[in-house]
PDB file of C-alpha atoms in Angstrom:
ATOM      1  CA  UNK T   1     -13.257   9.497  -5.166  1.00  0.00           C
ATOM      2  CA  UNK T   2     -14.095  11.166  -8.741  1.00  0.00           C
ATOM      3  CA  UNK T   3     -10.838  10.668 -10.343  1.00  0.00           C
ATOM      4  CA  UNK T   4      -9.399   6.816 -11.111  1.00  0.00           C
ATOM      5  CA  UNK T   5      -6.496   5.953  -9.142  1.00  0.00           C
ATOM      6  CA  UNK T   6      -3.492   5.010 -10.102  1.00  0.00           C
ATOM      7  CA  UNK T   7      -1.765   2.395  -8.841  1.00  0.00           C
ATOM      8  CA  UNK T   8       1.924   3.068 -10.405  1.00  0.00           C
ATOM      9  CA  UNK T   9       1.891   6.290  -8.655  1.00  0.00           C
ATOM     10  CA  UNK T  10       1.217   4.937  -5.503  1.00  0.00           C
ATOM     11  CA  UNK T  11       3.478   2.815  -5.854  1.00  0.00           C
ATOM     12  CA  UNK T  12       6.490   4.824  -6.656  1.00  0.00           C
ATOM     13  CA  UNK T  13       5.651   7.521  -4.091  1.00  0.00           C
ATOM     14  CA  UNK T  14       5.535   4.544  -1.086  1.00  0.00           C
ATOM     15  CA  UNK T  15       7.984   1.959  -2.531  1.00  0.00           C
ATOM     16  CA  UNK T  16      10.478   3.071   0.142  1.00  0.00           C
ATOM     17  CA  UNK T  17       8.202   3.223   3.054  1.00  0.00           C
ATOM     18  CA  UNK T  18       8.560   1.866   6.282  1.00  0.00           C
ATOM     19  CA  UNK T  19       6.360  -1.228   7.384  1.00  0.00           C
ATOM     20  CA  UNK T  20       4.556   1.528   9.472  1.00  0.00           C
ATOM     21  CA  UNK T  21       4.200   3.837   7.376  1.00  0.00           C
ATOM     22  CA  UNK T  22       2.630   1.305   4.460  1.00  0.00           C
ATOM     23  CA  UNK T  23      -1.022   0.821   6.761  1.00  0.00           C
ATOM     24  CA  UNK T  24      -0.958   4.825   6.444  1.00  0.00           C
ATOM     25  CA  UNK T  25      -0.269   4.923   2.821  1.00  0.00           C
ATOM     26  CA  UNK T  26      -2.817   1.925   2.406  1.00  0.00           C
ATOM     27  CA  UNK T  27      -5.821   4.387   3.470  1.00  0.00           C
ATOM     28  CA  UNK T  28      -5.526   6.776   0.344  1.00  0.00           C
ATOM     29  CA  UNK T  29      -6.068   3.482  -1.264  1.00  0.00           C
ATOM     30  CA  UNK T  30      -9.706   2.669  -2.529  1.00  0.00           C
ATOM     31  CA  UNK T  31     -10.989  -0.682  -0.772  1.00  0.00           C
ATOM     32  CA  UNK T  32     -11.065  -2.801  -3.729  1.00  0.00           C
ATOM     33  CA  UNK T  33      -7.525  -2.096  -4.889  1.00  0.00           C
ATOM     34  CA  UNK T  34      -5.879  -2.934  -1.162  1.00  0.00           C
ATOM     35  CA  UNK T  35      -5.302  -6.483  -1.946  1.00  0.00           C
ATOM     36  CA  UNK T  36      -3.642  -5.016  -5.086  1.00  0.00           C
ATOM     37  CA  UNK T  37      -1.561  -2.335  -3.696  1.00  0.00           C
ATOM     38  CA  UNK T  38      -0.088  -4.753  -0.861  1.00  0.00           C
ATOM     39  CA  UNK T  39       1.204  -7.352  -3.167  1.00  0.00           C
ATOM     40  CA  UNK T  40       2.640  -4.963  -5.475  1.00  0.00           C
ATOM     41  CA  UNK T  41       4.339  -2.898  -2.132  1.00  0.00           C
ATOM     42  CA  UNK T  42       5.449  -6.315  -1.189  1.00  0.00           C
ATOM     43  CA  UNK T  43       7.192  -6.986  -4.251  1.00  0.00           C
ATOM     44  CA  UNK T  44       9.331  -4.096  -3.970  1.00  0.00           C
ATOM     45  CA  UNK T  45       8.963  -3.315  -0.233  1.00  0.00           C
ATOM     46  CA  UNK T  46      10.110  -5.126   2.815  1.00  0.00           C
ATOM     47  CA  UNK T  47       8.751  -5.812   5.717  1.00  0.00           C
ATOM     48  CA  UNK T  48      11.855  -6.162   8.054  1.00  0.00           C
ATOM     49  CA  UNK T  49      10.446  -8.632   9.925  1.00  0.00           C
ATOM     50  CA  UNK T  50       7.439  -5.782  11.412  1.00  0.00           C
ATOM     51  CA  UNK T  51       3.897  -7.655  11.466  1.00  0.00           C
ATOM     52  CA  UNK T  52       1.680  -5.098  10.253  1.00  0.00           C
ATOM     53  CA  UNK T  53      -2.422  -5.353  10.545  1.00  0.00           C
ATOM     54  CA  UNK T  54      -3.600  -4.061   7.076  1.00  0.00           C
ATOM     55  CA  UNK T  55      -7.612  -4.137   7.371  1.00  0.00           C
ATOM     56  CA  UNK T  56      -8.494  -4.962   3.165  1.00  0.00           C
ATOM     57  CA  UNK T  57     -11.863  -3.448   3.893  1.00  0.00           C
TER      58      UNK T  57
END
């Protein structure tokens, strides 16, 4: 990936996501930011009781 990315946007565009649809979203992520981009979904997201297997790596 050539250009940085940006967390915030991310963010914004998958704040309303369903539990599903966040291990999707997760992928455009780069590996290192994962942990990252999961607590700050989590902080505005919710899981509605859905167990989700996000791989971090």
């Amino acid at each position: 990936m050539n250009e940085s990315f940006d967390l915030d946007r991310w963010l914004r565009r998958h704040e309303l996501d369903q539990p599903r649809q966040l291990e999707e979203a997760l992928r455009e992520v780069p590996t290192d930011q994962r942990p990252l981009a999961l607590l700050s979904w989590l902080h505005v997201g919710d899981l509605q009781g859905e167990r989700i297997h996000i791989p971090l790596r």
